[in-house]
PDB file of C-alpha atoms in Angstrom:
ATOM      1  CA  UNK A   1      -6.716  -6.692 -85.197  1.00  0.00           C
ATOM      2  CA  UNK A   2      -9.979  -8.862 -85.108  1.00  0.00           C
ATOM      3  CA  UNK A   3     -11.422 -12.110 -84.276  1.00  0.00           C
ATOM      4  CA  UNK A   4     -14.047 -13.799 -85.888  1.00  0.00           C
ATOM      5  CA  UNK A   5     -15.207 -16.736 -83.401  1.00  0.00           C
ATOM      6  CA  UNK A   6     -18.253 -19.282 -85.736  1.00  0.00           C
ATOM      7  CA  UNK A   7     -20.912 -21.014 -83.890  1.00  0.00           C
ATOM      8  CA  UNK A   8     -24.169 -23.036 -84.421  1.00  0.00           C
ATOM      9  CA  UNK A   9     -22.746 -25.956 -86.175  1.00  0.00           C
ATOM     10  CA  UNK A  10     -23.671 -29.477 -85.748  1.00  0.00           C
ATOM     11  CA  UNK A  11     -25.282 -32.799 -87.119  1.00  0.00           C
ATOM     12  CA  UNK A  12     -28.428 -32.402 -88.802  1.00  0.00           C
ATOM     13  CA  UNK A  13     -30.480 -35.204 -90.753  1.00  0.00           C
ATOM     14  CA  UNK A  14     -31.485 -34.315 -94.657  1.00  0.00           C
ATOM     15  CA  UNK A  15     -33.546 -31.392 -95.246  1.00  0.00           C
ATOM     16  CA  UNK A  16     -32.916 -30.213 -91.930  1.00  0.00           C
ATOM     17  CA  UNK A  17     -32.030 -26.648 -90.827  1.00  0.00           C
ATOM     18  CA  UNK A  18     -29.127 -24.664 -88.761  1.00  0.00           C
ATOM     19  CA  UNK A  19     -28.319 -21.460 -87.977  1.00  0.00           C
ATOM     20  CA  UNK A  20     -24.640 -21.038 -88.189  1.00  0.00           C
ATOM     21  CA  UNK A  21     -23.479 -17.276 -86.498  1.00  0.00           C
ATOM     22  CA  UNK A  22     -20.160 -15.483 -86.290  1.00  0.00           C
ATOM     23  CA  UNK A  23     -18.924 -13.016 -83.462  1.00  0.00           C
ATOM     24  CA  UNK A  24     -16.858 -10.100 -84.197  1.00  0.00           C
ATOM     25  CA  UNK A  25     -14.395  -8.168 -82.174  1.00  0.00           C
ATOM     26  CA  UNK A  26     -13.769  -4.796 -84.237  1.00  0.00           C
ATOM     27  CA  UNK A  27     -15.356  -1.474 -83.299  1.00  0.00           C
ATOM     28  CA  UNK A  28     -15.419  -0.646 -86.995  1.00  0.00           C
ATOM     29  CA  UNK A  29     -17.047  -3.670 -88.202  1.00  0.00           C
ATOM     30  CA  UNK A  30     -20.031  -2.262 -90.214  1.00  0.00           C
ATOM     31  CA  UNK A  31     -17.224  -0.834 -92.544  1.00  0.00           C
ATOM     32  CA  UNK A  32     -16.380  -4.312 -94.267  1.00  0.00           C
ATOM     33  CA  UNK A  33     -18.050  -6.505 -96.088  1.00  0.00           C
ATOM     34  CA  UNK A  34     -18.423 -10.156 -94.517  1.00  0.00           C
ATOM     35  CA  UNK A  35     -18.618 -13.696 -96.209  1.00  0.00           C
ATOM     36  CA  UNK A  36     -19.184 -17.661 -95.207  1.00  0.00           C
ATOM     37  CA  UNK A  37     -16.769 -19.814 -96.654  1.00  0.00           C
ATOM     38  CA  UNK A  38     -16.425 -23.677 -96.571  1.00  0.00           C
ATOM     39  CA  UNK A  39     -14.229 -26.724 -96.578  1.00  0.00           C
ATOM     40  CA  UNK A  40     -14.018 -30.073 -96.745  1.00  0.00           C
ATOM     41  CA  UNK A  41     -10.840 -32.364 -96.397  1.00  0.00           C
ATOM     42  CA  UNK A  42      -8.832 -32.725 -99.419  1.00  0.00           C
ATOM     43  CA  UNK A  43     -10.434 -29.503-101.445  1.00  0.00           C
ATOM     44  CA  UNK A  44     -10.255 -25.957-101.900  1.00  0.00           C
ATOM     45  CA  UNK A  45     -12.099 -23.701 -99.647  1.00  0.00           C
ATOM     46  CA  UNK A  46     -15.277 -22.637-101.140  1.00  0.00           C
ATOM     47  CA  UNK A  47     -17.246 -19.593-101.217  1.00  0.00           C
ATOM     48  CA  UNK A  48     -21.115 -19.967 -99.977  1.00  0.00           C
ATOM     49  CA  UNK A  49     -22.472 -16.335 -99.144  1.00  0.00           C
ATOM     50  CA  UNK A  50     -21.447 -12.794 -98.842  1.00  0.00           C
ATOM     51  CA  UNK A  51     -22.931  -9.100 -97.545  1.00  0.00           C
ATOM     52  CA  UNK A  52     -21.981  -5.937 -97.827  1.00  0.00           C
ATOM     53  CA  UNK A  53     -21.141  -3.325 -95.668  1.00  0.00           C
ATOM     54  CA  UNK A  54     -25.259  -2.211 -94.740  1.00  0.00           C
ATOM     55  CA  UNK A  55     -26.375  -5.082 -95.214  1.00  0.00           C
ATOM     56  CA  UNK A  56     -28.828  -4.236 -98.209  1.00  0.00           C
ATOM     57  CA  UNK A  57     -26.872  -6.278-100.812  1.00  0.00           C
ATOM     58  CA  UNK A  58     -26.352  -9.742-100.368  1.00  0.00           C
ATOM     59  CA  UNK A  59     -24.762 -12.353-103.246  1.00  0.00           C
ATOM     60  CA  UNK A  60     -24.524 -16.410-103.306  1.00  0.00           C
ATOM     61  CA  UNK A  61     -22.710 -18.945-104.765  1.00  0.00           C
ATOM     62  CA  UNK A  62     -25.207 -20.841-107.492  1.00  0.00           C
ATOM     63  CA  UNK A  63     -25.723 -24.250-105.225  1.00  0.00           C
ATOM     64  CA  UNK A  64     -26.387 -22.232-102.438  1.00  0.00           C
ATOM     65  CA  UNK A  65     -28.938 -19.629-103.979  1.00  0.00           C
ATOM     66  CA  UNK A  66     -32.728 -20.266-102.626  1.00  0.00           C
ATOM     67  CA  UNK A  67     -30.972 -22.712 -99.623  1.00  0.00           C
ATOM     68  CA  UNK A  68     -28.959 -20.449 -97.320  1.00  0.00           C
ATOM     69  CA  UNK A  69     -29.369 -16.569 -96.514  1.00  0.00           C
ATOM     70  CA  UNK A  70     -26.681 -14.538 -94.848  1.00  0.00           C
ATOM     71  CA  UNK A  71     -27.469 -11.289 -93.126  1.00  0.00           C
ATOM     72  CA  UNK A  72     -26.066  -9.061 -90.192  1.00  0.00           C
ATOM     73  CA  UNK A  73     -26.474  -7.020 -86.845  1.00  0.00           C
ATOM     74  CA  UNK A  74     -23.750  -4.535 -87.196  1.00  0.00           C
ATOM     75  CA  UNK A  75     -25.213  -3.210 -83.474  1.00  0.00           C
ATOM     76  CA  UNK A  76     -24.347  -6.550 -82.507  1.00  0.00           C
ATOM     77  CA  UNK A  77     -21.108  -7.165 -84.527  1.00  0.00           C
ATOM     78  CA  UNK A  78     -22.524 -10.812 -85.612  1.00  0.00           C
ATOM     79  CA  UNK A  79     -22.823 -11.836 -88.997  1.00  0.00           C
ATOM     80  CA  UNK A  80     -25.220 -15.067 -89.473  1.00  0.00           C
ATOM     81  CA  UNK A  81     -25.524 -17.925 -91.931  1.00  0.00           C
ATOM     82  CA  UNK A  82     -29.717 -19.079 -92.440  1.00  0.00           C
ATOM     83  CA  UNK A  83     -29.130 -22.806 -93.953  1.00  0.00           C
ATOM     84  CA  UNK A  84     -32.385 -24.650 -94.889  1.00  0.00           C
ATOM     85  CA  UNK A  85     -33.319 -28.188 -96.601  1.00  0.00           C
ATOM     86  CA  UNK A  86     -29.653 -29.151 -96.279  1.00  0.00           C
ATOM     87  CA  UNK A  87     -28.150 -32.178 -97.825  1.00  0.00           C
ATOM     88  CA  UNK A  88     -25.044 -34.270 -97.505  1.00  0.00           C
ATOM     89  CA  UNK A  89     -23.093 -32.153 -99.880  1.00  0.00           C
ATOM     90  CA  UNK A  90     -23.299 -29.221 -97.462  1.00  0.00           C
ATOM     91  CA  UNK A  91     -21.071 -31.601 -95.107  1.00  0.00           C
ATOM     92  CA  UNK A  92     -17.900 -29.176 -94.291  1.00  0.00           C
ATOM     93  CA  UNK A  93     -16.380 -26.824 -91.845  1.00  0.00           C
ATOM     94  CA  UNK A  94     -17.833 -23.530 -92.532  1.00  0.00           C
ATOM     95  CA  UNK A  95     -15.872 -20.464 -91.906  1.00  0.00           C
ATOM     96  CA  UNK A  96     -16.629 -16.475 -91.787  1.00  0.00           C
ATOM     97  CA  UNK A  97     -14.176 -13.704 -93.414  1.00  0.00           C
ATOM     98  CA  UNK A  98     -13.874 -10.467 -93.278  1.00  0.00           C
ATOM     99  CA  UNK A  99     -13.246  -8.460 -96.801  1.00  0.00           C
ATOM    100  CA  UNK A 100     -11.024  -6.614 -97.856  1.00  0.00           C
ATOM    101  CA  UNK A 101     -12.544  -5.119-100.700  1.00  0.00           C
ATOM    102  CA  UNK A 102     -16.315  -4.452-102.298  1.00  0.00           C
ATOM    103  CA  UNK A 103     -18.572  -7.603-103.280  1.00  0.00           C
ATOM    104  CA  UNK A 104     -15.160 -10.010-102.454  1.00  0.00           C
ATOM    105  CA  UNK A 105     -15.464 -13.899-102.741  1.00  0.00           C
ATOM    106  CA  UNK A 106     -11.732 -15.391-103.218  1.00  0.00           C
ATOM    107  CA  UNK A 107      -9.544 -15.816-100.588  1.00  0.00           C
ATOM    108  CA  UNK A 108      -7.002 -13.183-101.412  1.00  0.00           C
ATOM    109  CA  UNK A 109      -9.970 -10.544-100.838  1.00  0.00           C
ATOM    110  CA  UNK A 110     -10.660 -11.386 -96.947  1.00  0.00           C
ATOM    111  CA  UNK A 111      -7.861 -10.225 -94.552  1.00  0.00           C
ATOM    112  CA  UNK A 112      -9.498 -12.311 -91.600  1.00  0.00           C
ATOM    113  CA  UNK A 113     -10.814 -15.302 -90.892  1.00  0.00           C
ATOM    114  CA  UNK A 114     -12.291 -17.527 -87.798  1.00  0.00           C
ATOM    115  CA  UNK A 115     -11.668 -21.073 -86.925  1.00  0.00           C
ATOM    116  CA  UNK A 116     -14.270 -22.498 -88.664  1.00  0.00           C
ATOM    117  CA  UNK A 117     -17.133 -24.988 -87.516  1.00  0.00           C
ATOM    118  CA  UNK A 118     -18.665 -28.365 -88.885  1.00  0.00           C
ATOM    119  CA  UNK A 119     -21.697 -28.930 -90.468  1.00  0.00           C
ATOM    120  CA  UNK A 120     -22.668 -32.710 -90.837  1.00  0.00           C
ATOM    121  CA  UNK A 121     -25.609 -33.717 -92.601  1.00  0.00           C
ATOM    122  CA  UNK A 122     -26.126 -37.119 -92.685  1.00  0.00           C
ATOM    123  CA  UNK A 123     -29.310 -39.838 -91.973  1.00  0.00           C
TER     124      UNK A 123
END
């Protein structure tokens, strides 16, 4: 039905930027709402951002409030992931979803999701 392809990742030092973006192949993607997720080894994935629909209404997991914005070019079907003055603890693979429902941000809410790519920050 869709696939959600994540780019931008990398190894950046403390307080360091990146960019992460996610490519969508759905002709009716401006209809869902979109979210970045992330993992690291041994824990639950973790919800970091999420958007709605138009783009107008945009909502953050606590720790990453003031650090990362999401936002989205429906024209271009790519949702993107703005992640500033990053430390260690931001070290994970980070993944995009699509939702299934309004304002989602559990797993059992997104009906897609891409493969995911890694964020390192380390000195």
């Amino acid at each position: 039905q869709v696939t959600l392809v994540e780019s931008g990742g990398g190894m950046v030092q403390p307080g360091g930027s990146l960019r992460l973006s996610c490519a969508a192949t759905m002709s009716t993607f401006a209809s869902y709402a979109m979210a970045w997720f992330r993992q690291t080894p041994g824990k639950e994935r973790e919800f970091v951002a999420g958007i709605n629909w138009y783009g107008d209404s945009t909502y953050y997991a606590e720790s990453a409030k003031g650090r990362f914005t999401i936002s989205r070019d429906n024209a271009k079907l790519m949702v993107y992931l703005q992640m500033f003055n990053l430390n260690p603890e931001a070290t994970a693979v980070y993944y995009c979803a699509v939702g299934r429902c309004p304002m989602p941000t559990i797993e059992a809410d997104f009906a897609s999701w891409g493969q995911g790519t890694q964020v390192t920050v380390s000195s």
